[in-house]
Coordinates of C-alpha atoms (C1' of nucleotides) in Angstrom, one line a residue:
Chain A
X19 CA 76.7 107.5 98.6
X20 CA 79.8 108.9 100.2
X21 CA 82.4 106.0 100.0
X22 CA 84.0 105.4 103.1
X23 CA 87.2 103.7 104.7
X24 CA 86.9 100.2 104.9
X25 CA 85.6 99.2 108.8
X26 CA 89.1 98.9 111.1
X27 CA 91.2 101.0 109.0
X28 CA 92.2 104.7 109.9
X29 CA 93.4 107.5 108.3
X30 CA 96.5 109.0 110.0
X31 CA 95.8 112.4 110.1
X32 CA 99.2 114.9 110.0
X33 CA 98.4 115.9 113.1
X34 CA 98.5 112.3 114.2
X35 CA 101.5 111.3 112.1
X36 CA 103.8 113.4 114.1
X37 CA 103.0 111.1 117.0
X38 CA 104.3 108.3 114.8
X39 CA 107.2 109.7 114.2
X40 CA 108.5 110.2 117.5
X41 CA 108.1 107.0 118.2
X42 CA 109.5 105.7 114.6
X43 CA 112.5 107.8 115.6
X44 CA 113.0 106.4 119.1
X45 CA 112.4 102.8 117.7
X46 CA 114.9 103.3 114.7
X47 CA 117.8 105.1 117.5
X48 CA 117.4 102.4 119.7
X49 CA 118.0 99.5 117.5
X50 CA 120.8 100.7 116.3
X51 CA 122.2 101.1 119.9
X52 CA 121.0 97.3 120.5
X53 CA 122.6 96.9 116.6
X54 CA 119.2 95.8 114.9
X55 CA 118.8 96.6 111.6
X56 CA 116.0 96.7 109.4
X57 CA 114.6 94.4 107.0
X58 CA 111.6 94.8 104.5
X59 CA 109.2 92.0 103.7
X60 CA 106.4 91.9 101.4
X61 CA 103.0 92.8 103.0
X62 CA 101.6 89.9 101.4
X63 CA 102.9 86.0 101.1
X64 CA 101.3 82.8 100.5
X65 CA 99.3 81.7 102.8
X66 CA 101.4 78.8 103.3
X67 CA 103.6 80.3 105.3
X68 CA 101.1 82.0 107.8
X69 CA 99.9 78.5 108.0
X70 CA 102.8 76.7 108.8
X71 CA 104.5 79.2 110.2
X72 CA 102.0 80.7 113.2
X73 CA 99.8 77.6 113.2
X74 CA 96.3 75.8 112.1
X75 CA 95.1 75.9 115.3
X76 CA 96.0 79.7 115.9
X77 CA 92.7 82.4 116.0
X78 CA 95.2 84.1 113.6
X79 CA 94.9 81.3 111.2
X80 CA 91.8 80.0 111.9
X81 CA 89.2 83.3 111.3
X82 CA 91.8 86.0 111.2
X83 CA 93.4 86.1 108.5
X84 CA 92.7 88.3 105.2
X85 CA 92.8 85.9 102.5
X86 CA 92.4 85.3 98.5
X87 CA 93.1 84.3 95.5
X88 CA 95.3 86.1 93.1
X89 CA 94.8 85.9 89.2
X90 CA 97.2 83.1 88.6
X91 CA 94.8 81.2 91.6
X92 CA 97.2 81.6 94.2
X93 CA 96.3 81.6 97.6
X94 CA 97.6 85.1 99.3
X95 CA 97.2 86.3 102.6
X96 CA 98.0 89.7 104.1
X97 CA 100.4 89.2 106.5
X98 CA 98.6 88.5 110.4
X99 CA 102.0 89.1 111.5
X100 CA 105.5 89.8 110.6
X101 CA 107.8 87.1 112.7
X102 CA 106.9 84.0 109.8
X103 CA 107.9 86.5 107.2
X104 CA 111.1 87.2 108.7
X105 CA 111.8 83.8 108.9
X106 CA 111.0 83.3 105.6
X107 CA 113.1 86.0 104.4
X108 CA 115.7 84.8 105.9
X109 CA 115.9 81.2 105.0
X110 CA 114.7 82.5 101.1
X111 CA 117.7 84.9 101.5
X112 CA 120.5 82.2 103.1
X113 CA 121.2 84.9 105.7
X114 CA 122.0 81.6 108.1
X115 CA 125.1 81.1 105.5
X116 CA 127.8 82.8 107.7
X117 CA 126.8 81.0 111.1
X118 CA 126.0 84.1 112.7
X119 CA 123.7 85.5 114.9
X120 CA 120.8 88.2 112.6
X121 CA 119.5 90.8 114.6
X122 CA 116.6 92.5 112.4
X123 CA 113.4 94.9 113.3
X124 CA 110.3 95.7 111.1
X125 CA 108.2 98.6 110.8
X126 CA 105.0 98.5 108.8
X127 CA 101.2 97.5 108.6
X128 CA 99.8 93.8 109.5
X129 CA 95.8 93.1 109.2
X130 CA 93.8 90.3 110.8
X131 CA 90.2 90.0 109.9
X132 CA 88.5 90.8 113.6
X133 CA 85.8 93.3 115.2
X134 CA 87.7 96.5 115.4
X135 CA 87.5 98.2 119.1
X136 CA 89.6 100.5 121.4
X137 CA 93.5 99.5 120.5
X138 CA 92.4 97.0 117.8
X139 CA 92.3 97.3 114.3
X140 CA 91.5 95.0 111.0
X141 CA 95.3 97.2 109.8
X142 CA 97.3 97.8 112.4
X143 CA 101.5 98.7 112.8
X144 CA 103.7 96.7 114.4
X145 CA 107.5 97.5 115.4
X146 CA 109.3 94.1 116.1
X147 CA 112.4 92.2 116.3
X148 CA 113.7 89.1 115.5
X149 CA 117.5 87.7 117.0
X150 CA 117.9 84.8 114.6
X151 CA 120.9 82.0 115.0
X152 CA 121.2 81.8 118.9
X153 CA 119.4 79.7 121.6
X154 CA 121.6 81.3 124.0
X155 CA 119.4 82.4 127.3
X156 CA 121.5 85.7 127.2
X157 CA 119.4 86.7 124.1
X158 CA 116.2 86.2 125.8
X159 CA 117.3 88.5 128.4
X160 CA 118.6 90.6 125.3
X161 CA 115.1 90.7 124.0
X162 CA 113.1 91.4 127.0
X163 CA 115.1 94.0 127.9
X164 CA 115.4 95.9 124.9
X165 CA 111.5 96.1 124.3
X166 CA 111.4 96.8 128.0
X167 CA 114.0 99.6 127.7
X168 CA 112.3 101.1 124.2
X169 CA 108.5 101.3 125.4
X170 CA 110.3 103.3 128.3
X171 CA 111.7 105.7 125.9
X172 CA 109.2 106.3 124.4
X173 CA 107.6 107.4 127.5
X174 CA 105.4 104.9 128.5
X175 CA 105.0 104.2 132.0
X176 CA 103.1 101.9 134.6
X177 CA 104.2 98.5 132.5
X178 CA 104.3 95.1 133.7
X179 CA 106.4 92.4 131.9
X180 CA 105.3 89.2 132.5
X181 CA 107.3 86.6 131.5
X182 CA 107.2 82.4 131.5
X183 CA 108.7 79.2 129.6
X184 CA 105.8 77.2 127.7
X185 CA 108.2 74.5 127.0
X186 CA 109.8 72.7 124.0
X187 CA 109.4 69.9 121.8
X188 CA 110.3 67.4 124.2
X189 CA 108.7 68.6 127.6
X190 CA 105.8 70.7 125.9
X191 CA 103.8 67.5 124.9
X192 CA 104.6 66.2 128.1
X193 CA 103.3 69.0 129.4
X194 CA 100.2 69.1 127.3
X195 CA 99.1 66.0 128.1
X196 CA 99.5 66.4 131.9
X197 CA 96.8 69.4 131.7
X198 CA 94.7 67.0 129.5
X199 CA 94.5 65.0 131.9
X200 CA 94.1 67.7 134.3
X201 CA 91.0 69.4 133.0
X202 CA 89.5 66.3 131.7
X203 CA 88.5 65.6 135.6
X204 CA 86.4 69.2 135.3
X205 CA 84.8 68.5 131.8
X206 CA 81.3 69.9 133.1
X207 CA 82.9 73.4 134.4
X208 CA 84.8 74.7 131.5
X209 CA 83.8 76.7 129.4
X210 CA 82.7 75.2 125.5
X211 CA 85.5 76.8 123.9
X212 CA 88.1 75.3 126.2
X213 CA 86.6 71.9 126.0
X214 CA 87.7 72.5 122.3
X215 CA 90.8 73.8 123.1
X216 CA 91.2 70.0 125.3
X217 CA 91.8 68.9 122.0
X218 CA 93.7 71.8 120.0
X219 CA 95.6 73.3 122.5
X220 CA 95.0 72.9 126.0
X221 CA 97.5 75.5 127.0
X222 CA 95.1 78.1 126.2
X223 CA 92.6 77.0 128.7
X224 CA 95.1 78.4 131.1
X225 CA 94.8 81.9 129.6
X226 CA 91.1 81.9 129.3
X227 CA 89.0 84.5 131.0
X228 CA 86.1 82.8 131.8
X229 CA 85.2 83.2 135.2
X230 CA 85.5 79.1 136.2
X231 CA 88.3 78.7 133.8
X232 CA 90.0 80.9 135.5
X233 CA 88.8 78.9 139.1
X234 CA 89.8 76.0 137.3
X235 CA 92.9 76.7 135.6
X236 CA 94.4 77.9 139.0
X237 CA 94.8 74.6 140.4
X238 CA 96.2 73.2 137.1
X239 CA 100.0 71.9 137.3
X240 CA 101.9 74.7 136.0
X241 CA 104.6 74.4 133.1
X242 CA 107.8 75.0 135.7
X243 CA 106.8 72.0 137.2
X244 CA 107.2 69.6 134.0
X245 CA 109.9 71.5 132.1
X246 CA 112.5 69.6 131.2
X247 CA 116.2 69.4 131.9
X248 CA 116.7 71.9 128.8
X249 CA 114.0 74.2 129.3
X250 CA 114.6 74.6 133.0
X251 CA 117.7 75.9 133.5
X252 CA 117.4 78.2 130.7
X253 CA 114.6 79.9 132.2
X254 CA 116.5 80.0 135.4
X255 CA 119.3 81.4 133.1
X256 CA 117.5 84.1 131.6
X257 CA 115.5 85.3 134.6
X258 CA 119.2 85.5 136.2
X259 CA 120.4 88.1 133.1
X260 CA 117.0 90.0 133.7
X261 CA 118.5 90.1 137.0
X262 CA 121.4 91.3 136.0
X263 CA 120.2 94.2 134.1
X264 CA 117.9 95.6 136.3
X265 CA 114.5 94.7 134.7
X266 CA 111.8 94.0 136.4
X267 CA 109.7 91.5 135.9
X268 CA 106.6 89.1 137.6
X269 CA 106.6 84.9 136.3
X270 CA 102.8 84.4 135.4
X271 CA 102.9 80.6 134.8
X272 CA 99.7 80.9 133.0
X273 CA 101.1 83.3 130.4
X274 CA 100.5 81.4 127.3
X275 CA 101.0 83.0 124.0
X276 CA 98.9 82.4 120.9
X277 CA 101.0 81.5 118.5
X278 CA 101.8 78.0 117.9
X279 CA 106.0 78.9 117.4
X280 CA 106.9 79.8 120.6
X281 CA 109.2 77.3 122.6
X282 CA 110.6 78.3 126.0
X283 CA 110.6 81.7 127.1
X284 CA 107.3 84.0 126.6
X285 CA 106.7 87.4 127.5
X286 CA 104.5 90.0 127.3
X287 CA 104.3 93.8 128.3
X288 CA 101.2 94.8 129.6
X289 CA 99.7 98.2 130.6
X290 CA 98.3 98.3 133.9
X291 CA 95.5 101.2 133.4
X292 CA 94.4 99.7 129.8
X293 CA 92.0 96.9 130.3
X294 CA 90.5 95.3 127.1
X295 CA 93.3 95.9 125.2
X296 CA 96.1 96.0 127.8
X297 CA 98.9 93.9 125.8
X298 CA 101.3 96.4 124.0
X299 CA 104.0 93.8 123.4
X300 CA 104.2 90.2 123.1
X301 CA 107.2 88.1 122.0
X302 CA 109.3 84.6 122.7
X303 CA 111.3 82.1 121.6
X304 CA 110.7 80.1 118.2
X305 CA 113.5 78.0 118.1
X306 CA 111.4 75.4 115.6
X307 CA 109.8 78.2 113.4
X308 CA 112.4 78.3 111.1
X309 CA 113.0 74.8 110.5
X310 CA 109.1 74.3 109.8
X311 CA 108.9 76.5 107.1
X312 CA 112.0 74.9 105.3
X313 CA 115.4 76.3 106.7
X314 CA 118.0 74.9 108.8
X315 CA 116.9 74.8 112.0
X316 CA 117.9 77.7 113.4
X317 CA 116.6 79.0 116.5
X318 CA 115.2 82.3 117.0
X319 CA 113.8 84.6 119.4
X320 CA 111.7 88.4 118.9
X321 CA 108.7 90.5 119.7
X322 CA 106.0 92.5 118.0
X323 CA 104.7 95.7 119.9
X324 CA 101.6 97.3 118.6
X325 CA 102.1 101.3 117.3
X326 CA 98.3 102.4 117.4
X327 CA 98.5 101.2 121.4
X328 CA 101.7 102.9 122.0
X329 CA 100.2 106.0 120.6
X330 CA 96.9 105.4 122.2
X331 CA 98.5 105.2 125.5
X332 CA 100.8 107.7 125.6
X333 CA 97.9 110.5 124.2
X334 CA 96.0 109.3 127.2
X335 CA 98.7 110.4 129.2
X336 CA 99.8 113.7 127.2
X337 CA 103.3 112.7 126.9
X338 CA 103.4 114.1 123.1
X339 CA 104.5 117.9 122.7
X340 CA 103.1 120.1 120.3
X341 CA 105.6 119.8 117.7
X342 CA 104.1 121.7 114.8
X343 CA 106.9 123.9 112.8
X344 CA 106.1 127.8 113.5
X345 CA 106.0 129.6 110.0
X346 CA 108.6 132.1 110.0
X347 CA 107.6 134.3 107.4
X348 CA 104.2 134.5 105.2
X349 CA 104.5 136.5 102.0
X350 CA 101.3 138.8 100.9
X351 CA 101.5 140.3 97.7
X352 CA 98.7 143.0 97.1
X353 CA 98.2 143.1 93.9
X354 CA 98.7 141.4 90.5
X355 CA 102.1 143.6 89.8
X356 CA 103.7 142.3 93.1
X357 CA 102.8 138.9 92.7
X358 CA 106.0 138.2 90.6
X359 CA 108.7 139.4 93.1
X360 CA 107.0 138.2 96.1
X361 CA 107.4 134.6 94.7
X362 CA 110.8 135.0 93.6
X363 CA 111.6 136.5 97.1
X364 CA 109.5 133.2 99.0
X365 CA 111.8 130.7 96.5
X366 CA 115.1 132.9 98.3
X367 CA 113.4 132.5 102.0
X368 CA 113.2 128.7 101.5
X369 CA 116.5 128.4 99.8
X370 CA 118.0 129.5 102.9
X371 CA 115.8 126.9 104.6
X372 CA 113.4 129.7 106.1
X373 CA 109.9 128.1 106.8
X374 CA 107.8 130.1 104.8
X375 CA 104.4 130.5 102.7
X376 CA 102.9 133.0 100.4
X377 CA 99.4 134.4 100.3
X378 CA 97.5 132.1 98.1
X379 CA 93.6 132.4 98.7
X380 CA 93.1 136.6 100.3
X381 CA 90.7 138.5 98.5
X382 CA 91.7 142.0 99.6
X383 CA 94.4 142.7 102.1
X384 CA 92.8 142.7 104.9
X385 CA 91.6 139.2 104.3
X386 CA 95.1 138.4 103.4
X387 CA 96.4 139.5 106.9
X388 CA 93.8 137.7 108.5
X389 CA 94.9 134.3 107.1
X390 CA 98.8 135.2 108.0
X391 CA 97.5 135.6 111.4
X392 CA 96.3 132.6 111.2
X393 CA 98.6 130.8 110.1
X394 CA 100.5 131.5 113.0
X395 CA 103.5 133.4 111.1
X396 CA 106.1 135.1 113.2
X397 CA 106.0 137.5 110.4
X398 CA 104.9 138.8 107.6
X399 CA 106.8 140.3 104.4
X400 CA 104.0 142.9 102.5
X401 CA 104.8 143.8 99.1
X402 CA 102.5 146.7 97.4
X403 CA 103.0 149.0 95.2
X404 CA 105.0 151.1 97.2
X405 CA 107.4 148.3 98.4
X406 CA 107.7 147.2 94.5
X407 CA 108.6 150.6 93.6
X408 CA 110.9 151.3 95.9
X409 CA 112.5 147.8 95.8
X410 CA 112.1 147.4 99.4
X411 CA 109.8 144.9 101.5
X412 CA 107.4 145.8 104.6
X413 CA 108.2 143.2 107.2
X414 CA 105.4 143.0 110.1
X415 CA 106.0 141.4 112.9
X416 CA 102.9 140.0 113.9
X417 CA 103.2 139.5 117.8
X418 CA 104.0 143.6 118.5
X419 CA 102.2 144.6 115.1
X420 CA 105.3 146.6 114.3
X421 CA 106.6 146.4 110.7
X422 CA 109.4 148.3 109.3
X423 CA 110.5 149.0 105.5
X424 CA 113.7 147.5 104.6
X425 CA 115.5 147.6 101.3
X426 CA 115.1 144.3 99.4
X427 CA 118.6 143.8 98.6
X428 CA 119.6 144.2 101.9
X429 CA 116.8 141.6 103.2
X430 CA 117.4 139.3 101.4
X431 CA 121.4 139.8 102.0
X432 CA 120.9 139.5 105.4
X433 CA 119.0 136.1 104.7
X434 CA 122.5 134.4 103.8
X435 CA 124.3 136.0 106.7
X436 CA 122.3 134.8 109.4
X437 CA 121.8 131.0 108.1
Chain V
rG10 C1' 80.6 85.2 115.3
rU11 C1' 77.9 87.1 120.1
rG12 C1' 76.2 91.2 123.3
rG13 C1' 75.7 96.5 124.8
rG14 C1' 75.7 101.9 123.6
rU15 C1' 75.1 105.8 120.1
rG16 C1' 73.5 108.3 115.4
rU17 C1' 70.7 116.3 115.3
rG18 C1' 75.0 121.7 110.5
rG19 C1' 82.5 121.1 109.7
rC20 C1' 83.1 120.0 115.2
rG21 C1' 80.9 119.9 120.3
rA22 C1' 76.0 119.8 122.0
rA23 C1' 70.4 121.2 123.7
rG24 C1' 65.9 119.1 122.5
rU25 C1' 61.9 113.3 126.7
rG26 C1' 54.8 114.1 120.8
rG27 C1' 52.6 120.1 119.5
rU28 C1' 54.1 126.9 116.6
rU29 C1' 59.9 129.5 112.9
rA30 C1' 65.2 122.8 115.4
rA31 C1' 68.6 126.3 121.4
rC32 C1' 73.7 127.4 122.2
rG33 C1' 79.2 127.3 121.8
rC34 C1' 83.4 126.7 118.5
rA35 C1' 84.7 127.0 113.5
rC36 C1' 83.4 129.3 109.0
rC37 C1' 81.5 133.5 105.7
rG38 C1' 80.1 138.8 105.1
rG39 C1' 80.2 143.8 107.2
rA40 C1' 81.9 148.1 110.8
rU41 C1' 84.5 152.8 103.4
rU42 C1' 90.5 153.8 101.1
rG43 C1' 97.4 149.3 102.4
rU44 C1' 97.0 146.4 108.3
rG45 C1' 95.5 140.8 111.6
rA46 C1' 94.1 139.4 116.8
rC47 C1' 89.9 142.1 120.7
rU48 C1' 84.9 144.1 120.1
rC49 C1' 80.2 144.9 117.6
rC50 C1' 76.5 143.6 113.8
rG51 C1' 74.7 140.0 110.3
rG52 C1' 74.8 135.1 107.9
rC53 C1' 75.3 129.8 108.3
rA54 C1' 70.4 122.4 109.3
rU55 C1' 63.1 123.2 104.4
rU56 C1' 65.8 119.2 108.5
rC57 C1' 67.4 115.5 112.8
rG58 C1' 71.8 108.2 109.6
rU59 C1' 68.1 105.6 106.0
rG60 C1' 63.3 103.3 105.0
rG61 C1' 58.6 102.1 106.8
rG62 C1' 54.7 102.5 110.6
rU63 C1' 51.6 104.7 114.8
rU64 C1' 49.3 109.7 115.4
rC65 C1' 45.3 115.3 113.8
rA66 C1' 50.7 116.1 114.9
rA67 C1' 57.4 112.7 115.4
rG68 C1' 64.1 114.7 116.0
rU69 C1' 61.1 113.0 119.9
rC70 C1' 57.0 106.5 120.1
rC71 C1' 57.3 101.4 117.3
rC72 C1' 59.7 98.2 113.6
rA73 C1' 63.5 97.4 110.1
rU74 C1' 68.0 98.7 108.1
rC75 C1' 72.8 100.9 107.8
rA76 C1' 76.8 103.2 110.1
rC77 C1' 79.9 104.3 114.2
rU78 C1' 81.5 102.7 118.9
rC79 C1' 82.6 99.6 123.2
rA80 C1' 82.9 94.8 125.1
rC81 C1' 83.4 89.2 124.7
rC82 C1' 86.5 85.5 121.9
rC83 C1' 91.5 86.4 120.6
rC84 C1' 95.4 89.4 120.3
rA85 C1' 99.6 94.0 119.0

RNA sequence: GUGGGUGUGGCGAAGUGGUUAACGCACCGGAUUGUGACUCCGGCAUUCGUGGGUUCAAGUCCCAUCACUCACCCCA
């Protein structure tokens, strides 16, 4: 039996990795212009800190995540996400010592244990940032705009940032238990996971999709109307900066996120033409995160955005140029003799940086020609007998089909002179 | 966890119970000597995901199973 990749897993083909890398590159360029910088965590922890950090009552948590023992019976979890291990990192690390605000991205894999489909996989990438050390409503702004202003650079189009405030620790259970009391009058017409939710997080009945939910859930008193007199004027504050800078943005006061962390503002960046999977980029404020997994409590703020839907959208659209490198020269030695100085003459091509390859698989020459041709070379340096004899090279130029002796020496002269 | 769709050579894809399983792309060989592309000729699935069943006869019908895929839940 052939063995196969496990279901929800991919193999990035080199064609598909160059996609990656454009959008790696724009990622890296721009959080250095918004001064991010990178930090590596470990793509396991302990499952403490996935349960503490993003929440018992979380999906994530709940049936998501990729759990199990070690040898030394420790519980380790593959990390669902990368803002608790962040946190972690950075309260393990004391960056909070010097007072000031961290501004850190991640790169890298994150695996949740869920049906793959169409933008969703058991490993999947996530880029994301983390501002740590401020609850100032200029970083939200910061934040928003930033992944706003990447996904654009990387060519993405037809986006719609939605943002809202889901409270904090003083109006949030205020909050919570006005929709309690809320739903609890329409028992009969919701839907059996959001009775649960009445008890785990009614929040979420807000963002459920079921049709009389969603009837429901529209008449439900909406978070702006029980913030409190924190929560309020920040989100006036930060809509105000996003103002400011020109980003666009619609409220959606039923914009709940579903992580347990997030205090005040949420966001998420949503593609328009993508239905199931429409949610590129999600993020908000965690001002108690760090705190609850043993820090100082420092407030923070970041969002995750997901590579494969990036990539997915944007090859829907075409927006990725052919970038495969053009072989400049391919080297065809025709027989045992000339095999010696045709590689020593590919080692000189390359030392000057030329892009080139030597014949390794042609029976006759013929054959050999026909894999330089397709190998798309611009041209092609024969060596025979002839050539080897009179020290010279046969270069071919393989879009007019003329070729033209040249004297070895001076070739390969010339190499150094033009690079 | 729940529901739908699909499974024919490396890829795409015909075939809707009856002789040798179309075709296209790719690949391989040839059209004699050290010249590719274009053209021409030839080759390339004892077998239709797997296992069972119905039938004189199954890629085609039935059942099971597996795989892939999409959707729900939820999320990136």
């Amino acid at each position: 039996m052939e063995i196969r990749k496990p279901k929800g897993t991919n193999d990035i083909l080199p064609e598909e990795v160059r996609k990656w890398h454009a959008i790696e590159k724009t990622a890296m360029e721009l959080s250095d212009v918004y001064g991010y910088q990178e930090i590596r965590t470990p793509i396991f922890e302990h499952t403490e800190l996935f349960v503490r950090g993003v929440g018992e009552t979380t999906d994530i948590v709940g049936k998501e995540m990729y759990t199990f023992e070690d040898k030394g019976n420790r519980s380790i979890t593959l990390r669902p996400e990368g803002t608790a291990s962040v946190c972690r990192a950075f309260v393990e690390n004391k960056l909070y010592g010097d007072n000031q605000v961290h501004k850190l991205y991640y790169m890298g894999p994150m695996f949740r244990y869920e049906r793959p489909q169409k933008g969703r996989y058991k490993q999947f990438h996530q880029y994301g940032v983390e501002l740590l050390g401020s609850n100032h409503p200029v970083t939200d702004a910061e934040i928003i705009s930033f992944a706003t202003e990447l996904l654009k650079k990387m060519g993405l189009i037809d986006l719609e940032l939605q943002i809202n405030t889901v409270g904090c620790p003083v109006c949030k259970p205020v909050y919570r238990q006005v929709l309690i009391d809320f739903f609890s009058e329409y028992k009969e017409g919701l839907c059996p996971t959001c009775n649960e939710r009445m008890e785990k997080n009614p929040l979420r009945i807000l963002d459920c999709k079921n049709k009389e939910c969603i009837e429901i859930a529209k008449e439900a008193p909406s978070m702006t109307e029980h913030v409190c007199e924190d929560c309020g004027p920040h989100y006036e504050s930060v809509k105000g900066y996003l103002d400011a800078a020109d980003v666009d943005y619609t409220e959606n006061p039923r914009l709940v996120r579903g992580l347990d962390y997030y205090t005040n503002t949420a966001f998420e960046i949503i593609a328009k033409d993508f239905a199931a999977q429409g949610t590129v980029c999600g993020g908000g404020r965690y001002n108690g995160l760090v705190g609850s997994i043993g820090g100082k409590d420092v407030p923070g703020i970041g969002f995750a955005m997901g590579m494969e839907r990036i990539i997915l959208l944007l090859s829907e659209k075409n927006i990725f140029k052919d970038s495969k490198k053009i072989l400049d020269y391919y080297i065809i030695a025709l027989g045992e003799l000339e095999e010696i100085p045709a590689f020593a003459l590919l080692k000189k091509l390359r030392d000057h940086s030329y892009f080139a390859e030597i014949d390794y698989t042609g029976k006759n020459f013929k054959n050999k020609l026909k894999y330089a041709d397709k190998s798309g070379a611009k041209s092609v340096i024969i060596i025979g007998e002839n050539e080897r004899k009179n020290k010279t090279v046969m270069i071919k130029n393989m879009e007019t089909g003329q070729q033209e002796e040249i004297d070895l020496q001076l070739f390969i002269n010339n190499l150094k002179e033009e690079r």
